[in-house]
PDB file of C-alpha atoms in Angstrom:
ATOM      1  CA  UNK B 103      -0.030  -0.065   0.133  1.00  0.00           C
ATOM      2  CA  UNK B 104       1.055   3.686  -0.510  1.00  0.00           C
ATOM      3  CA  UNK B 105      -0.152   7.011   0.096  1.00  0.00           C
ATOM      4  CA  UNK B 106       0.233   9.934  -2.158  1.00  0.00           C
ATOM      5  CA  UNK B 107      -0.084  13.595  -0.727  1.00  0.00           C
ATOM      6  CA  UNK B 108      -2.415  14.446  -3.745  1.00  0.00           C
ATOM      7  CA  UNK B 109      -4.982  11.787  -2.844  1.00  0.00           C
ATOM      8  CA  UNK B 110      -6.831  11.248   0.401  1.00  0.00           C
ATOM      9  CA  UNK B 111      -6.953   7.272   0.224  1.00  0.00           C
ATOM     10  CA  UNK B 112      -4.235   4.654   0.356  1.00  0.00           C
ATOM     11  CA  UNK B 113      -3.689   2.730  -2.895  1.00  0.00           C
ATOM     12  CA  UNK B 114      -1.797  -0.422  -4.029  1.00  0.00           C
ATOM     13  CA  UNK B 115       1.314  -0.545  -5.885  1.00  0.00           C
ATOM     14  CA  UNK B 116       3.173  -3.470  -7.488  1.00  0.00           C
ATOM     15  CA  UNK B 117       5.761  -5.270  -5.492  1.00  0.00           C
ATOM     16  CA  UNK B 118       8.315  -4.485  -8.365  1.00  0.00           C
ATOM     17  CA  UNK B 119       8.091  -0.806  -7.655  1.00  0.00           C
ATOM     18  CA  UNK B 120       8.888  -1.368  -3.972  1.00  0.00           C
ATOM     19  CA  UNK B 121      11.771  -3.443  -4.734  1.00  0.00           C
ATOM     20  CA  UNK B 122      13.266  -0.747  -6.982  1.00  0.00           C
ATOM     21  CA  UNK B 123      12.768   1.854  -4.433  1.00  0.00           C
ATOM     22  CA  UNK B 124      14.606  -0.330  -1.655  1.00  0.00           C
ATOM     23  CA  UNK B 125      18.026  -0.598  -3.519  1.00  0.00           C
ATOM     24  CA  UNK B 126      20.893   0.557  -1.607  1.00  0.00           C
ATOM     25  CA  UNK B 127      22.447   3.719  -2.508  1.00  0.00           C
ATOM     26  CA  UNK B 128      25.831   2.187  -3.414  1.00  0.00           C
ATOM     27  CA  UNK B 129      24.099   0.267  -6.208  1.00  0.00           C
ATOM     28  CA  UNK B 130      23.059   3.336  -7.884  1.00  0.00           C
ATOM     29  CA  UNK B 131      26.072   5.516  -7.136  1.00  0.00           C
ATOM     30  CA  UNK B 132      28.379   6.220 -10.143  1.00  0.00           C
ATOM     31  CA  UNK B 133      31.494   4.048  -9.721  1.00  0.00           C
ATOM     32  CA  UNK B 134      33.848   5.831 -11.575  1.00  0.00           C
ATOM     33  CA  UNK B 135      36.479   7.784  -9.608  1.00  0.00           C
ATOM     34  CA  UNK B 136      36.018  10.767 -11.784  1.00  0.00           C
ATOM     35  CA  UNK B 137      32.670  10.589 -13.741  1.00  0.00           C
ATOM     36  CA  UNK B 138      33.534  11.941 -17.299  1.00  0.00           C
ATOM     37  CA  UNK B 139      33.372  11.328 -20.903  1.00  0.00           C
ATOM     38  CA  UNK B 140      37.114  10.837 -22.057  1.00  0.00           C
ATOM     39  CA  UNK B 141      36.702  12.228 -25.500  1.00  0.00           C
ATOM     40  CA  UNK B 142      35.551  15.546 -24.082  1.00  0.00           C
ATOM     41  CA  UNK B 143      38.807  16.000 -21.976  1.00  0.00           C
ATOM     42  CA  UNK B 144      41.266  18.338 -23.798  1.00  0.00           C
ATOM     43  CA  UNK B 145      43.756  19.010 -21.149  1.00  0.00           C
ATOM     44  CA  UNK B 146      45.346  17.231 -18.163  1.00  0.00           C
ATOM     45  CA  UNK B 147      47.308  18.868 -15.467  1.00  0.00           C
ATOM     46  CA  UNK B 148      49.370  16.440 -13.261  1.00  0.00           C
ATOM     47  CA  UNK B 149      51.202  17.245 -10.163  1.00  0.00           C
ATOM     48  CA  UNK B 150      53.344  14.674  -8.267  1.00  0.00           C
ATOM     49  CA  UNK B 151      56.736  14.038  -6.692  1.00  0.00           C
ATOM     50  CA  UNK B 152      58.355  14.283 -10.032  1.00  0.00           C
ATOM     51  CA  UNK B 153      56.972  17.853 -10.735  1.00  0.00           C
ATOM     52  CA  UNK B 154      54.174  19.380 -12.511  1.00  0.00           C
ATOM     53  CA  UNK B 155      53.153  19.246 -16.181  1.00  0.00           C
ATOM     54  CA  UNK B 156      50.245  19.444 -18.561  1.00  0.00           C
ATOM     55  CA  UNK B 157      49.125  17.620 -21.534  1.00  0.00           C
ATOM     56  CA  UNK B 158      47.080  19.356 -24.088  1.00  0.00           C
ATOM     57  CA  UNK B 159      44.891  17.794 -26.903  1.00  0.00           C
ATOM     58  CA  UNK B 160      45.161  19.493 -30.232  1.00  0.00           C
ATOM     59  CA  UNK B 161      43.676  18.008 -33.524  1.00  0.00           C
ATOM     60  CA  UNK B 162      43.216  14.596 -31.815  1.00  0.00           C
ATOM     61  CA  UNK B 163      46.724  14.419 -30.526  1.00  0.00           C
ATOM     62  CA  UNK B 164      48.153  14.992 -27.175  1.00  0.00           C
ATOM     63  CA  UNK B 165      51.235  17.253 -26.619  1.00  0.00           C
ATOM     64  CA  UNK B 166      53.279  18.104 -23.457  1.00  0.00           C
ATOM     65  CA  UNK B 167      51.999  21.599 -22.462  1.00  0.00           C
ATOM     66  CA  UNK B 168      54.004  24.600 -23.864  1.00  0.00           C
ATOM     67  CA  UNK B 169      56.634  22.407 -25.198  1.00  0.00           C
ATOM     68  CA  UNK B 170      54.589  21.098 -27.888  1.00  0.00           C
ATOM     69  CA  UNK B 171      56.355  17.707 -27.680  1.00  0.00           C
ATOM     70  CA  UNK B 172      54.159  14.874 -28.758  1.00  0.00           C
ATOM     71  CA  UNK B 173      52.963  12.808 -25.899  1.00  0.00           C
ATOM     72  CA  UNK B 174      52.741   9.094 -25.972  1.00  0.00           C
ATOM     73  CA  UNK B 175      49.264   7.871 -26.557  1.00  0.00           C
ATOM     74  CA  UNK B 176      49.750   4.984 -24.068  1.00  0.00           C
ATOM     75  CA  UNK B 177      50.701   7.407 -21.314  1.00  0.00           C
ATOM     76  CA  UNK B 178      47.776   9.579 -21.888  1.00  0.00           C
ATOM     77  CA  UNK B 179      45.404   6.660 -22.165  1.00  0.00           C
ATOM     78  CA  UNK B 180      46.757   5.388 -18.833  1.00  0.00           C
ATOM     79  CA  UNK B 181      46.085   8.454 -17.044  1.00  0.00           C
ATOM     80  CA  UNK B 182      42.393   8.635 -18.169  1.00  0.00           C
ATOM     81  CA  UNK B 183      42.000   4.933 -17.642  1.00  0.00           C
ATOM     82  CA  UNK B 184      43.006   5.530 -13.928  1.00  0.00           C
ATOM     83  CA  UNK B 185      40.664   8.144 -13.568  1.00  0.00           C
ATOM     84  CA  UNK B 186      37.747   6.077 -14.878  1.00  0.00           C
ATOM     85  CA  UNK B 187      38.487   3.082 -12.896  1.00  0.00           C
ATOM     86  CA  UNK B 188      35.715   1.855 -10.531  1.00  0.00           C
ATOM     87  CA  UNK B 189      36.060   3.078  -6.898  1.00  0.00           C
ATOM     88  CA  UNK B 190      36.581   0.079  -4.509  1.00  0.00           C
ATOM     89  CA  UNK B 191      34.717   1.766  -1.689  1.00  0.00           C
ATOM     90  CA  UNK B 192      33.558   5.001  -0.067  1.00  0.00           C
ATOM     91  CA  UNK B 193      34.187   6.717   3.268  1.00  0.00           C
ATOM     92  CA  UNK B 194      31.010   8.855   3.310  1.00  0.00           C
ATOM     93  CA  UNK B 195      31.577  10.644   6.673  1.00  0.00           C
ATOM     94  CA  UNK B 196      35.471  11.094   6.439  1.00  0.00           C
ATOM     95  CA  UNK B 197      37.495  12.455   9.424  1.00  0.00           C
ATOM     96  CA  UNK B 198      40.017  15.102   8.661  1.00  0.00           C
ATOM     97  CA  UNK B 199      41.760  15.035   5.350  1.00  0.00           C
ATOM     98  CA  UNK B 200      45.083  14.448   7.010  1.00  0.00           C
ATOM     99  CA  UNK B 201      43.852  11.089   8.240  1.00  0.00           C
ATOM    100  CA  UNK B 202      43.798   9.945   4.589  1.00  0.00           C
ATOM    101  CA  UNK B 203      46.807  11.984   3.467  1.00  0.00           C
ATOM    102  CA  UNK B 204      44.810  14.356   1.359  1.00  0.00           C
ATOM    103  CA  UNK B 205      45.807  17.585   3.285  1.00  0.00           C
ATOM    104  CA  UNK B 206      49.132  17.021   1.330  1.00  0.00           C
ATOM    105  CA  UNK B 207      48.185  14.884  -1.598  1.00  0.00           C
ATOM    106  CA  UNK B 208      50.983  13.038  -3.234  1.00  0.00           C
ATOM    107  CA  UNK B 209      49.504  13.247  -6.649  1.00  0.00           C
ATOM    108  CA  UNK B 210      46.726  15.573  -8.116  1.00  0.00           C
ATOM    109  CA  UNK B 211      45.179  15.454 -11.336  1.00  0.00           C
ATOM    110  CA  UNK B 212      43.005  18.034 -13.019  1.00  0.00           C
ATOM    111  CA  UNK B 213      40.837  17.174 -16.030  1.00  0.00           C
ATOM    112  CA  UNK B 214      39.424  19.973 -18.231  1.00  0.00           C
ATOM    113  CA  UNK B 215      37.273  20.664 -21.223  1.00  0.00           C
ATOM    114  CA  UNK B 216      38.292  24.104 -22.275  1.00  0.00           C
ATOM    115  CA  UNK B 217      38.159  26.174 -19.201  1.00  0.00           C
ATOM    116  CA  UNK B 218      35.644  23.917 -17.500  1.00  0.00           C
ATOM    117  CA  UNK B 219      37.116  21.658 -14.733  1.00  0.00           C
ATOM    118  CA  UNK B 220      35.701  18.188 -15.234  1.00  0.00           C
ATOM    119  CA  UNK B 221      37.487  16.530 -12.581  1.00  0.00           C
ATOM    120  CA  UNK B 222      40.135  17.627  -9.869  1.00  0.00           C
ATOM    121  CA  UNK B 223      41.201  14.629  -8.038  1.00  0.00           C
ATOM    122  CA  UNK B 224      43.779  14.339  -5.056  1.00  0.00           C
ATOM    123  CA  UNK B 225      45.505  11.313  -3.967  1.00  0.00           C
ATOM    124  CA  UNK B 226      46.677  10.635  -0.561  1.00  0.00           C
ATOM    125  CA  UNK B 227      47.861   7.563   1.442  1.00  0.00           C
ATOM    126  CA  UNK B 228      47.643   3.877   0.765  1.00  0.00           C
ATOM    127  CA  UNK B 229      44.458   2.271   2.041  1.00  0.00           C
ATOM    128  CA  UNK B 230      44.012  -1.411   2.850  1.00  0.00           C
ATOM    129  CA  UNK B 231      42.762  -2.199  -0.688  1.00  0.00           C
ATOM    130  CA  UNK B 232      43.550   0.949  -2.606  1.00  0.00           C
ATOM    131  CA  UNK B 233      44.578   4.573  -2.461  1.00  0.00           C
ATOM    132  CA  UNK B 234      42.537   7.441  -0.724  1.00  0.00           C
ATOM    133  CA  UNK B 235      41.397   9.900  -3.191  1.00  0.00           C
ATOM    134  CA  UNK B 236      38.879  12.718  -3.120  1.00  0.00           C
ATOM    135  CA  UNK B 237      37.372  14.425  -6.132  1.00  0.00           C
ATOM    136  CA  UNK B 238      36.639  18.207  -5.489  1.00  0.00           C
ATOM    137  CA  UNK B 239      32.902  18.825  -4.920  1.00  0.00           C
ATOM    138  CA  UNK B 240      32.495  15.335  -3.423  1.00  0.00           C
ATOM    139  CA  UNK B 241      32.556  15.331   0.213  1.00  0.00           C
ATOM    140  CA  UNK B 242      33.405  11.505   0.581  1.00  0.00           C
ATOM    141  CA  UNK B 243      36.767  10.002   0.331  1.00  0.00           C
ATOM    142  CA  UNK B 244      37.033   7.204  -2.092  1.00  0.00           C
ATOM    143  CA  UNK B 245      39.187   4.364  -2.134  1.00  0.00           C
ATOM    144  CA  UNK B 246      40.659   4.310  -5.515  1.00  0.00           C
ATOM    145  CA  UNK B 247      41.855   0.983  -7.492  1.00  0.00           C
ATOM    146  CA  UNK B 248      45.643   0.938  -7.370  1.00  0.00           C
ATOM    147  CA  UNK B 249      45.893  -0.864 -10.649  1.00  0.00           C
ATOM    148  CA  UNK B 250      47.041   1.532 -13.314  1.00  0.00           C
ATOM    149  CA  UNK B 251      48.273   3.896 -10.606  1.00  0.00           C
ATOM    150  CA  UNK B 252      51.822   3.840 -12.108  1.00  0.00           C
ATOM    151  CA  UNK B 253      50.578   6.094 -14.976  1.00  0.00           C
ATOM    152  CA  UNK B 254      49.990   8.710 -12.491  1.00  0.00           C
ATOM    153  CA  UNK B 255      53.345   8.748 -10.864  1.00  0.00           C
ATOM    154  CA  UNK B 256      55.304   9.862 -14.149  1.00  0.00           C
ATOM    155  CA  UNK B 257      57.489  12.755 -15.010  1.00  0.00           C
ATOM    156  CA  UNK B 258      57.504  14.658 -18.223  1.00  0.00           C
ATOM    157  CA  UNK B 259      60.143  12.599 -19.789  1.00  0.00           C
ATOM    158  CA  UNK B 260      58.090   9.444 -19.276  1.00  0.00           C
ATOM    159  CA  UNK B 261      55.232  10.837 -21.468  1.00  0.00           C
ATOM    160  CA  UNK B 262      57.168  12.292 -24.286  1.00  0.00           C
ATOM    161  CA  UNK B 263      57.150  10.264 -27.462  1.00  0.00           C
ATOM    162  CA  UNK B 264      60.755   9.467 -28.519  1.00  0.00           C
ATOM    163  CA  UNK B 265      61.945  11.189 -31.455  1.00  0.00           C
ATOM    164  CA  UNK B 266      62.842   8.030 -33.137  1.00  0.00           C
ATOM    165  CA  UNK B 267      59.279   6.609 -32.824  1.00  0.00           C
ATOM    166  CA  UNK B 268      57.886   9.829 -34.276  1.00  0.00           C
ATOM    167  CA  UNK B 269      60.201   9.944 -37.217  1.00  0.00           C
ATOM    168  CA  UNK B 270      58.973   8.138 -40.311  1.00  0.00           C
ATOM    169  CA  UNK B 271      61.062   5.258 -41.397  1.00  0.00           C
ATOM    170  CA  UNK B 272      62.770   5.400 -44.723  1.00  0.00           C
TER     171      UNK B 272
END
């Protein structure tokens, strides 16, 4: 039975509707670390222990910031893959950010489409089954999948395509 504020009487509803309304919030929550459409991303800003650099997409190809050196497709893909991976768990009522290493993140990635920030993600300490992460605008702390994390701990030289690979063979 159900009650609708617009009707004075109780009425019957199908069991299927009740079952659909009783699903846990975790099952309808977006599971991606950073919800995005990867083809919309046209700039990536990465900060880690090896420095800070940007990757810019131009005419469908990725380049290392102002240096305009061509970036390895696999490196850029690895970064985007890591941002799209499903979250392992959430801490919905986190204590202080310092408890998760997010007060001084070890890695920070900002994904943009034009001037619009699509995702701003900080990574902190290791968790039991992953890495603590927080996406700006989301109050929860996420436990990110550690698989693919090596793509986030790179320097500029790791993402630049070698000149021999870029040069056509004679």
